[in-house]
PDB file of C-alpha atoms and ligand atoms in Angstrom:
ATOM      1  CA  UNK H  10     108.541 100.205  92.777  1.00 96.00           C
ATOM      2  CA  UNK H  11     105.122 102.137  93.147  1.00 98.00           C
ATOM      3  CA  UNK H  12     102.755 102.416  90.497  1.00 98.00           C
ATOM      4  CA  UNK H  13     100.569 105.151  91.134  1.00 98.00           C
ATOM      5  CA  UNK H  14      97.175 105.012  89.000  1.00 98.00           C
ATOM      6  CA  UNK H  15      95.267 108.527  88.359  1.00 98.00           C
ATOM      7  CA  UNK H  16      91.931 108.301  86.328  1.00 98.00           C
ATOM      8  CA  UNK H  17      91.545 111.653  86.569  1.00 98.00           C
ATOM      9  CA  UNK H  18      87.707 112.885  86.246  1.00 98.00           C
ATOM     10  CA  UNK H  19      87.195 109.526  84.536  1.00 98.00           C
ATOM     11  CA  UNK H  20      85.239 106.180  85.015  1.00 97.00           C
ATOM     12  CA  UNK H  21      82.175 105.214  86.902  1.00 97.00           C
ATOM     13  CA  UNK H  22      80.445 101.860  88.605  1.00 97.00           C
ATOM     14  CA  UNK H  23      80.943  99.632  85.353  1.00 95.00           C
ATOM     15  CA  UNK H  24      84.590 100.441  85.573  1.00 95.00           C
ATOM     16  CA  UNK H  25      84.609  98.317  88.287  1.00 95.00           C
ATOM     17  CA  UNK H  26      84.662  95.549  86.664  1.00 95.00           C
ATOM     18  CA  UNK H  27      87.521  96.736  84.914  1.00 94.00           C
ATOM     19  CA  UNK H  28      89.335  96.078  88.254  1.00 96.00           C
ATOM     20  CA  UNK H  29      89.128  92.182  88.231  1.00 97.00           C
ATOM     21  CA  UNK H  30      92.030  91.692  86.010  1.00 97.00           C
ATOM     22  CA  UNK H  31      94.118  94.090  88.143  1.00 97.00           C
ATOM     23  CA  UNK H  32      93.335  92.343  91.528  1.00 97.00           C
ATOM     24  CA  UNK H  33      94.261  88.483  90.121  1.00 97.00           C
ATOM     25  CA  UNK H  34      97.352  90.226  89.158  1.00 97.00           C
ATOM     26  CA  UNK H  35      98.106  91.793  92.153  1.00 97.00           C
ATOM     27  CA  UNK H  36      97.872  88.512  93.654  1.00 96.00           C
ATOM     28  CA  UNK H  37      99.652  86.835  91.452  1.00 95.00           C
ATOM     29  CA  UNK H  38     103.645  86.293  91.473  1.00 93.00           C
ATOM     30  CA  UNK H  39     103.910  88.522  88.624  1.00 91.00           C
ATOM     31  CA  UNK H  40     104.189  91.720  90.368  1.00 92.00           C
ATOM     32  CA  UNK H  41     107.041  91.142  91.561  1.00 88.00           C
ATOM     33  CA  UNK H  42     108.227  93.535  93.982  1.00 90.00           C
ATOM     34  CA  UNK H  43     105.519  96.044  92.434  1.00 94.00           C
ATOM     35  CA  UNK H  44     103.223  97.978  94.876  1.00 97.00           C
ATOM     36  CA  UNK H  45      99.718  99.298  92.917  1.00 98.00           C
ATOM     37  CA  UNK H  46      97.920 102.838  93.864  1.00 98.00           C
ATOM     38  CA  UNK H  47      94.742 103.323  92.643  1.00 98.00           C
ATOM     39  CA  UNK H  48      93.890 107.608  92.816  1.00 98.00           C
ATOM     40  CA  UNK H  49      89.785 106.970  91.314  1.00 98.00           C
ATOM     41  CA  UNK H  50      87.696 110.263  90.996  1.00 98.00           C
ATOM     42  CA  UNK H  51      86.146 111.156  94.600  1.00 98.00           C
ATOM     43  CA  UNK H  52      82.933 109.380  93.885  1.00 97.00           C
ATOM     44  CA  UNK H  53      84.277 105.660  93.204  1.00 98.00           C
ATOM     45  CA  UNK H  54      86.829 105.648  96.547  1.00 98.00           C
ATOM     46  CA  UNK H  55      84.258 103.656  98.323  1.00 97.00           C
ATOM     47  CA  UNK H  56      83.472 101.142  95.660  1.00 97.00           C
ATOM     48  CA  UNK H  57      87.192 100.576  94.878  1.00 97.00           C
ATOM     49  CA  UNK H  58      87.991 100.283  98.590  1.00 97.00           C
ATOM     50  CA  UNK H  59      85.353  97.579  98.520  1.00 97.00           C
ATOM     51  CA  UNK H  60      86.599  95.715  95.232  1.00 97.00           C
ATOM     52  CA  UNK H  61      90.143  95.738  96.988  1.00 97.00           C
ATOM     53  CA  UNK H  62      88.989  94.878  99.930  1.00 94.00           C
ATOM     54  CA  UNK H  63      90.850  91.112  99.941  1.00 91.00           C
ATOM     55  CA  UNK H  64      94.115  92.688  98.124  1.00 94.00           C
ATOM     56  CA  UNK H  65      96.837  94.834  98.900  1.00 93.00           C
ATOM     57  CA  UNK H  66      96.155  97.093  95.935  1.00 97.00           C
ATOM     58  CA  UNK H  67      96.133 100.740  97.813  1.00 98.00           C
ATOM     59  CA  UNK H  68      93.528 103.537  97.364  1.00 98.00           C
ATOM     60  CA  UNK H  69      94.602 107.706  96.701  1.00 98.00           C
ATOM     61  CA  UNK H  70      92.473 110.789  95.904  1.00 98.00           C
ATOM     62  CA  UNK H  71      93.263 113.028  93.157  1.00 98.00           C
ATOM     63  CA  UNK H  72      93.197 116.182  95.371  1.00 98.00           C
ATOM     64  CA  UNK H  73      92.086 117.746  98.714  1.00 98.00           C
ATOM     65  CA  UNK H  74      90.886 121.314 100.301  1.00 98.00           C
ATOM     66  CA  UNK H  75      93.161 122.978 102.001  1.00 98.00           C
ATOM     67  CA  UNK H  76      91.713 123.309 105.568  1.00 97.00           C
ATOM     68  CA  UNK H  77      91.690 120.594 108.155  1.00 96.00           C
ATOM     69  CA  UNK H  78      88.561 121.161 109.695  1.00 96.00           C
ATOM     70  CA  UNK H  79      84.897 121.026 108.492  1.00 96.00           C
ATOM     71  CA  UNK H  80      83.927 123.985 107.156  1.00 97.00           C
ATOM     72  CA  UNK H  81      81.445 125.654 104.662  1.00 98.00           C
ATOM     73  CA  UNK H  82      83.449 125.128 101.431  1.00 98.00           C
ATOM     74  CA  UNK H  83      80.909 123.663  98.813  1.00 98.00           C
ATOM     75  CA  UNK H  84      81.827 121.000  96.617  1.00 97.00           C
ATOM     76  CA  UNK H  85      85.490 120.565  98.541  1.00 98.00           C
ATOM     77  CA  UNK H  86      86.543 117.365 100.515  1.00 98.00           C
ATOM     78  CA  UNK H  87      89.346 117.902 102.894  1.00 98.00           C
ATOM     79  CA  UNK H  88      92.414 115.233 104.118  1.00 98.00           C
ATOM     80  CA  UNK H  89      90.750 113.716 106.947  1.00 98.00           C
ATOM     81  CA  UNK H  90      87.395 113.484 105.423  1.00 98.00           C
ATOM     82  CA  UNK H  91      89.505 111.579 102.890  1.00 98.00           C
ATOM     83  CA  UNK H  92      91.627 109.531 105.228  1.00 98.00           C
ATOM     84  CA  UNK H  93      88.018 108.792 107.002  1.00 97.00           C
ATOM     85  CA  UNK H  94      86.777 106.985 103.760  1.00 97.00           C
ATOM     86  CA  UNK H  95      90.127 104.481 103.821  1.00 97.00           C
ATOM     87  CA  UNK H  96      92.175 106.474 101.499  1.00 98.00           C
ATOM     88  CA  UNK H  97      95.606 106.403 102.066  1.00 98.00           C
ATOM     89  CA  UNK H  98      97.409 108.353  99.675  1.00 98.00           C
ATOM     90  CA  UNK H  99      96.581 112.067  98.133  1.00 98.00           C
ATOM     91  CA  UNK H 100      98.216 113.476  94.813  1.00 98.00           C
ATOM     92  CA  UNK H 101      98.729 116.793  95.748  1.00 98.00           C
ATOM     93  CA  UNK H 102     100.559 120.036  93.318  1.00 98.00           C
ATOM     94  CA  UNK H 103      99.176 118.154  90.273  1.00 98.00           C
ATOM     95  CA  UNK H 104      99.818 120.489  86.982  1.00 98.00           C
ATOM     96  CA  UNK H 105      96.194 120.460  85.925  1.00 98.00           C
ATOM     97  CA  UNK H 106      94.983 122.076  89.556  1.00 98.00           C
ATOM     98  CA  UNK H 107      98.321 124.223  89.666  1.00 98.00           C
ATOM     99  CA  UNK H 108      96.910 125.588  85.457  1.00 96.00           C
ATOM    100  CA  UNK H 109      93.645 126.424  87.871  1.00 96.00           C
ATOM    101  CA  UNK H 110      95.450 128.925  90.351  1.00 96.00           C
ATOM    102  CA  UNK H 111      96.853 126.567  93.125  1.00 98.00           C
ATOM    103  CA  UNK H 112      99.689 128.167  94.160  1.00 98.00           C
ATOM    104  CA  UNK H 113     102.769 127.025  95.933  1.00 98.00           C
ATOM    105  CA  UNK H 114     101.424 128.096  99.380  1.00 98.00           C
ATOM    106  CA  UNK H 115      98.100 126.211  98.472  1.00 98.00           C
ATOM    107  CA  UNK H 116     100.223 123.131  98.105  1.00 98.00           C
ATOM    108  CA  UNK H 117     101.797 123.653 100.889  1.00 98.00           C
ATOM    109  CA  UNK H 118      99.429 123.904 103.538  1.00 98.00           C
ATOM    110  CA  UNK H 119      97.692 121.191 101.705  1.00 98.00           C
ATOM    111  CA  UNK H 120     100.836 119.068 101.994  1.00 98.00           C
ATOM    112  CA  UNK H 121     100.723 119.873 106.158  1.00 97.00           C
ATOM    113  CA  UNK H 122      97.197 119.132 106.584  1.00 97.00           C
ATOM    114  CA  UNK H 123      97.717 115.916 104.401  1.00 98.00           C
ATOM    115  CA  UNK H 124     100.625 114.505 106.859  1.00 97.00           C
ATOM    116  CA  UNK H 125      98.416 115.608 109.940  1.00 96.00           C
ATOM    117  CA  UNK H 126      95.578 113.774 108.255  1.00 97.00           C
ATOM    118  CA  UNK H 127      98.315 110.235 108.194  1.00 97.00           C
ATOM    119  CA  UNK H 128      98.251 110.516 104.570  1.00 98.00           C
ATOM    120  CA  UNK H 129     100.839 109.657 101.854  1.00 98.00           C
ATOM    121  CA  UNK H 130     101.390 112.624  99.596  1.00 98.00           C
ATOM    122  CA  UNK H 131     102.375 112.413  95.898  1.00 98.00           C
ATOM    123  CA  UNK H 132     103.739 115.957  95.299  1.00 98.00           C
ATOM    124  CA  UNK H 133     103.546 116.815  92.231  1.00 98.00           C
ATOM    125  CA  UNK H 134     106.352 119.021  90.376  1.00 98.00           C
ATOM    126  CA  UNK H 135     107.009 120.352  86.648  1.00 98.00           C
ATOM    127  CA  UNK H 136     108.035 122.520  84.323  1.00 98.00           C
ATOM    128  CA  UNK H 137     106.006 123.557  81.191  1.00 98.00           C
ATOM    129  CA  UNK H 138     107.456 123.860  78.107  1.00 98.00           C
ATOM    130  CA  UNK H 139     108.704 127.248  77.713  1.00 97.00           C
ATOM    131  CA  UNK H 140     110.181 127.127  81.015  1.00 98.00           C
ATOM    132  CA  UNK H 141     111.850 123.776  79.801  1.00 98.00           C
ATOM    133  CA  UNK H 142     113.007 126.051  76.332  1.00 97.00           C
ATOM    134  CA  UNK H 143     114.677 129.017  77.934  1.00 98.00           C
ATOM    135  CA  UNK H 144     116.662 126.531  80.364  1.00 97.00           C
ATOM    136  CA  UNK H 145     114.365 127.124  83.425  1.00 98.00           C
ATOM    137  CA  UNK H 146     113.785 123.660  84.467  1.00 98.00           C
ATOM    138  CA  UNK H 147     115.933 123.152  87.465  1.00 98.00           C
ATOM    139  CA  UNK H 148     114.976 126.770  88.676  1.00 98.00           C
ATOM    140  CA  UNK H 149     111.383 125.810  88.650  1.00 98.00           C
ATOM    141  CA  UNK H 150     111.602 122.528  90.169  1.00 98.00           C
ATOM    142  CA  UNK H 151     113.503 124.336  92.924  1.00 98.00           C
ATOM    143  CA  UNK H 152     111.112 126.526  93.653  1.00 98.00           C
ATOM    144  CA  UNK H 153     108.056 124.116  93.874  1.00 98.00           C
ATOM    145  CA  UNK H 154     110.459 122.252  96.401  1.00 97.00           C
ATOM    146  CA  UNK H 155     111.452 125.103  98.695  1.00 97.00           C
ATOM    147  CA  UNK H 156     107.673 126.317  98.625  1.00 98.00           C
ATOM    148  CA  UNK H 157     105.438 123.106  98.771  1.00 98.00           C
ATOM    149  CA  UNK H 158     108.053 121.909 101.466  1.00 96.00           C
ATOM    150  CA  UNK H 159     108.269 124.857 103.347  1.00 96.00           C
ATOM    151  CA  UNK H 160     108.675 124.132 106.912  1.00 95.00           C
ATOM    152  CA  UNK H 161     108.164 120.190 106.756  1.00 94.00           C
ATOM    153  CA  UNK H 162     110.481 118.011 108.841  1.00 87.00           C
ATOM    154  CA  UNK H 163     109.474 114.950 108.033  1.00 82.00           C
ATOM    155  CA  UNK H 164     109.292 113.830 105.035  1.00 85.00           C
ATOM    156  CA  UNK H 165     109.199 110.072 105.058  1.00 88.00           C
ATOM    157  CA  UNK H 166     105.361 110.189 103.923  1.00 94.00           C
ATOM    158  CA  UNK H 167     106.305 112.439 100.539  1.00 97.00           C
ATOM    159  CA  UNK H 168     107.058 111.156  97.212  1.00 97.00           C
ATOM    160  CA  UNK H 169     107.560 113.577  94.541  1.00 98.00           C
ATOM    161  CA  UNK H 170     106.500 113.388  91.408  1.00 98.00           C
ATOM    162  CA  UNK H 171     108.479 114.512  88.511  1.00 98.00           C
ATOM    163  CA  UNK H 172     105.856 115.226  85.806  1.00 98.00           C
ATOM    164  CA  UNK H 173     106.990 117.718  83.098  1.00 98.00           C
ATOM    165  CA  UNK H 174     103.902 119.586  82.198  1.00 98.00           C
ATOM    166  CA  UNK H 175     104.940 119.336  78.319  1.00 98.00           C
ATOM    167  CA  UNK H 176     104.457 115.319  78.799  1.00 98.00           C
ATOM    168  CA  UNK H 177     100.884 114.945  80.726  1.00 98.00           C
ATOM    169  CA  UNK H 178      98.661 113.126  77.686  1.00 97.00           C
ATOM    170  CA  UNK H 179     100.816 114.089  74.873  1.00 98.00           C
ATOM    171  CA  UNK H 180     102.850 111.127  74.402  1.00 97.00           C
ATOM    172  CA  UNK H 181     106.013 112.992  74.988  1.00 97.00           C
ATOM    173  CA  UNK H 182     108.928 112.147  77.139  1.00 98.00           C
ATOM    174  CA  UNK H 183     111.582 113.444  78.406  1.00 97.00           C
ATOM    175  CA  UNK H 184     115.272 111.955  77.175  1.00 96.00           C
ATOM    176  CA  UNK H 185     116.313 109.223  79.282  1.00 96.00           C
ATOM    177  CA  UNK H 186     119.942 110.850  79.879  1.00 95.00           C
ATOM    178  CA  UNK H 187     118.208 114.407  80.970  1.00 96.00           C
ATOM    179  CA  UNK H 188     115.675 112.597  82.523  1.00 97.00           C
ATOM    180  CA  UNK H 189     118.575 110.755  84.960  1.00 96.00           C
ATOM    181  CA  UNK H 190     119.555 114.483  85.239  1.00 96.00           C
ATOM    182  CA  UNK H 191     116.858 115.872  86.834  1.00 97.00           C
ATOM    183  CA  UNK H 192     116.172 112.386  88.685  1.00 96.00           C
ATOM    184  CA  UNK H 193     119.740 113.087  90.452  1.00 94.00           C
ATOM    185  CA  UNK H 194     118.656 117.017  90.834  1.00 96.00           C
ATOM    186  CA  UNK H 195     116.006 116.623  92.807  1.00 96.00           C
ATOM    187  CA  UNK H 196     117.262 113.974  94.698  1.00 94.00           C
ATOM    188  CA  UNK H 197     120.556 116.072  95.802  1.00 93.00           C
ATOM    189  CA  UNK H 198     118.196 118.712  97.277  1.00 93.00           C
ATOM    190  CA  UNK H 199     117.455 116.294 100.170  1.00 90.00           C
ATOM    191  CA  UNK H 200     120.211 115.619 102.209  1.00 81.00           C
ATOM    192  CA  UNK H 201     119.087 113.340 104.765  1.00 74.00           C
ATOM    193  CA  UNK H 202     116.072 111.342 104.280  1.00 78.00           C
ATOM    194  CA  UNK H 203     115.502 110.886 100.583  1.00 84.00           C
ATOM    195  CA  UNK H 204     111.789 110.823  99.423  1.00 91.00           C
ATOM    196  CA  UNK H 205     110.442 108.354  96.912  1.00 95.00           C
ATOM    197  CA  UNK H 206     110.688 110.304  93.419  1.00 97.00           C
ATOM    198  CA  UNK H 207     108.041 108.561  90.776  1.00 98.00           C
ATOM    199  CA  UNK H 208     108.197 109.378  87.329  1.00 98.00           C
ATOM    200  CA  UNK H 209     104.695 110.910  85.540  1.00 98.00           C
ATOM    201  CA  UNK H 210     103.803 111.879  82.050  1.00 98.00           C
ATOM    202  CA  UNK H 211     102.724 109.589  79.223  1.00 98.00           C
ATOM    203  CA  UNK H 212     103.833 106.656  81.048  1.00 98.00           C
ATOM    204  CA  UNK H 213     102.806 103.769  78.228  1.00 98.00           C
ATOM    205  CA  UNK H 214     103.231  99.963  77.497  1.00 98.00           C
ATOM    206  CA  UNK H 215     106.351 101.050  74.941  1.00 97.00           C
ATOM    207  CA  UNK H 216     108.371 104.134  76.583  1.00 98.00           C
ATOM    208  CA  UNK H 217     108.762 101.545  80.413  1.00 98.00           C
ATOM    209  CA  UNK H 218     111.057 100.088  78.627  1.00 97.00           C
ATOM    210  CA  UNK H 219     113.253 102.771  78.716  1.00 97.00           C
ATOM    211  CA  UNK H 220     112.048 104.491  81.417  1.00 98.00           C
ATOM    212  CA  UNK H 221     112.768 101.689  83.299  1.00 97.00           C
ATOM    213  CA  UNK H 222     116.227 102.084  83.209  1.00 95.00           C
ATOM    214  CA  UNK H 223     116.385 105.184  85.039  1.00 94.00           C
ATOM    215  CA  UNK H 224     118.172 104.867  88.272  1.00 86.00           C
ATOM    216  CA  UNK H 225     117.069 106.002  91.677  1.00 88.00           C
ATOM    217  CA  UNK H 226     113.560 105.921  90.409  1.00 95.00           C
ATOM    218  CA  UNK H 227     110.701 104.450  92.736  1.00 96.00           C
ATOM    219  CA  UNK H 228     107.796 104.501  90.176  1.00 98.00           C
ATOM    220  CA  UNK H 229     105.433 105.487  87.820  1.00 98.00           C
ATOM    221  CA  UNK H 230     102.660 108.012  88.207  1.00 98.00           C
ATOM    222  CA  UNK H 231     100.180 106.925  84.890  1.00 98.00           C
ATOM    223  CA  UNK H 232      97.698 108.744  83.604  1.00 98.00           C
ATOM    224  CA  UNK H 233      95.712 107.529  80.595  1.00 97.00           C
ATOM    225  CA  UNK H 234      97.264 104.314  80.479  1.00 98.00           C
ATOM    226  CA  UNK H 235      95.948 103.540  83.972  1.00 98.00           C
ATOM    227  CA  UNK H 236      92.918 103.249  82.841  1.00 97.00           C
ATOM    228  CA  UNK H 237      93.056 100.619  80.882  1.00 97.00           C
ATOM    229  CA  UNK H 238      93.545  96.885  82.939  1.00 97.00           C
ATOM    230  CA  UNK H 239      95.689  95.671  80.152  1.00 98.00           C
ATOM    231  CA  UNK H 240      97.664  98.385  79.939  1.00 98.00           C
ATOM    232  CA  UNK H 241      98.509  99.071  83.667  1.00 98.00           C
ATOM    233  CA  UNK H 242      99.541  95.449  83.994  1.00 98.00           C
ATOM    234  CA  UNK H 243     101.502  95.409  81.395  1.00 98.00           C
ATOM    235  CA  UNK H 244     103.687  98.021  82.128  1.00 98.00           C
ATOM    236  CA  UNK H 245     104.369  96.334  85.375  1.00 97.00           C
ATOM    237  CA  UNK H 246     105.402  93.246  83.812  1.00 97.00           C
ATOM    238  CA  UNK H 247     107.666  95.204  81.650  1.00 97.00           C
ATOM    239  CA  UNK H 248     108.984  97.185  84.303  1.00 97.00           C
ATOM    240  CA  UNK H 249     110.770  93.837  85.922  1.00 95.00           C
ATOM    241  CA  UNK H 250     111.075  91.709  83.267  1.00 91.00           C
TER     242      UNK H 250
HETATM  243  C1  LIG Q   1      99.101 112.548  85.005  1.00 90.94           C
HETATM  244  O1  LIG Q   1      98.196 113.304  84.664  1.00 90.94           O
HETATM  245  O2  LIG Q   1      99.465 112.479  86.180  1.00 90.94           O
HETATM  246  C2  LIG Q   1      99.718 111.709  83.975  1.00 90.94           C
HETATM  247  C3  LIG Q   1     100.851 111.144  84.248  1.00 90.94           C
HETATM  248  O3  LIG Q   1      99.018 111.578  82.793  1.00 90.94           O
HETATM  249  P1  LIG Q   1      99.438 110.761  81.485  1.00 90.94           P
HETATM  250  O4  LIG Q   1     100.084 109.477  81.920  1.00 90.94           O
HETATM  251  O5  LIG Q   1      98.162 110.544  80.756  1.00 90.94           O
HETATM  252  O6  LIG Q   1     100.404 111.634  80.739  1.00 90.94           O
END
């Protein structure tokens, strides 16, 4: 199972030190069969890649520009630069960026420039809530497959994310049953090579215990309670115990 941490535009140096308990766990026969992902804001990849350095605790981005060459985009940090700085993963599609305009062909070429680029993707899909209301769900999710995807062969470096807009930071989550549902869903639209599917949205130290039970999930993407040492561990531990 894959644990995918995203802090989001939080934490700085001292949460660094937040880290310690993390890495004796990770080292520790408690984690099972548990892999950790750690997606810090742009500015800390270097420190955590350092702080990880004698672990197997894995390093993501939260985003990436679009292109896959330099170029004079200000403020932007593309796949390579990314994968040049020891990251190995990139959450890519993530509701918060799509609420900002990136489209479906954004996400797309992203995706292509991220496998060029040897990175991981964590593709993020979702429906919001009044798509969810008037029945839409499976409609959307189909579409954010068939576009993000378009014309990728391989996909043995793609997990999707299933993160229902309605449950990022609210505390919500979906029903377990539906939530096996839509689990199955997406995994029926791949007929050969199934990706990794993770599970994201409000992810917390009480819910794993359900969500747990879901089958044909690989993991958690966590939000908010990633942030928190404690927290992250102990939904690990709960995970497999
Ligand atoms: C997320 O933003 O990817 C997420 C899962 O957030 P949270 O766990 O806080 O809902």
């Amino acid at each position: 199972m894959y644990f995918v941490a995203n802090w989001k535009m939080f934490g700085n140096l001292k949460s660094l030190n937040t880290l310690n308990k993390v890495i004796k766990f990770s080292k520790s026969k408690e984690i099972k069969k548990g892999r950790l992902i750690y997606c810090p804001p742009y500015t800390l990849i270097s420190s955590f890649l350092k702080k990880f350095e004698n672990c197997l605790i894995d390093l993501g981005a939260q985003n990436c520009h679009e292109s896959d060459v330099y170029g004079s985009h200000t403020g932007f940090i593309n796949s390579r630069m990314l994968k040049n700085v020891g990251a190995n993963y990139v959450i890519i599609g993530h509701s918060e960026n799509r609420r900002k305009g990136e489209t479906d062909k954004l996400i797309n070429i992203k995706i292509k420039n991220a496998i060029k680029a040897k990175l991981k993707i964590i593709f993020c899909i979702g429906e919001t809530i009044s798509e969810k209301n008037k029945g839409k769900t499976k409609l959307i999710l189909s579409k954010q497959i068939k576009l993000g995807l378009k014309k990728i062969k391989i996909k043995s470096n793609i997990f999707i994310a299933y993160e229902p807009v309605w449950s990022i930071g609210t505390g919500k989550i979906p029903k377990i049953r539906e939530l096996d549902q839509i689990i199955k869903f997406i995994k029926g639209k791949f007929k050969d090579k199934l990706p990794k599917i993770l599970y994201g949205g409000s992810v917390n130290t009480q819910n794993i215990n359900d969500l747990k039970q879901i089958s044909n999930l690989d993991g958690f993407l966590i939000g908010g309670a990633s942030q928190n040492a404690k927290k992250f561990i102990d939904i690990v531990k709960k995970t497999y115990s």
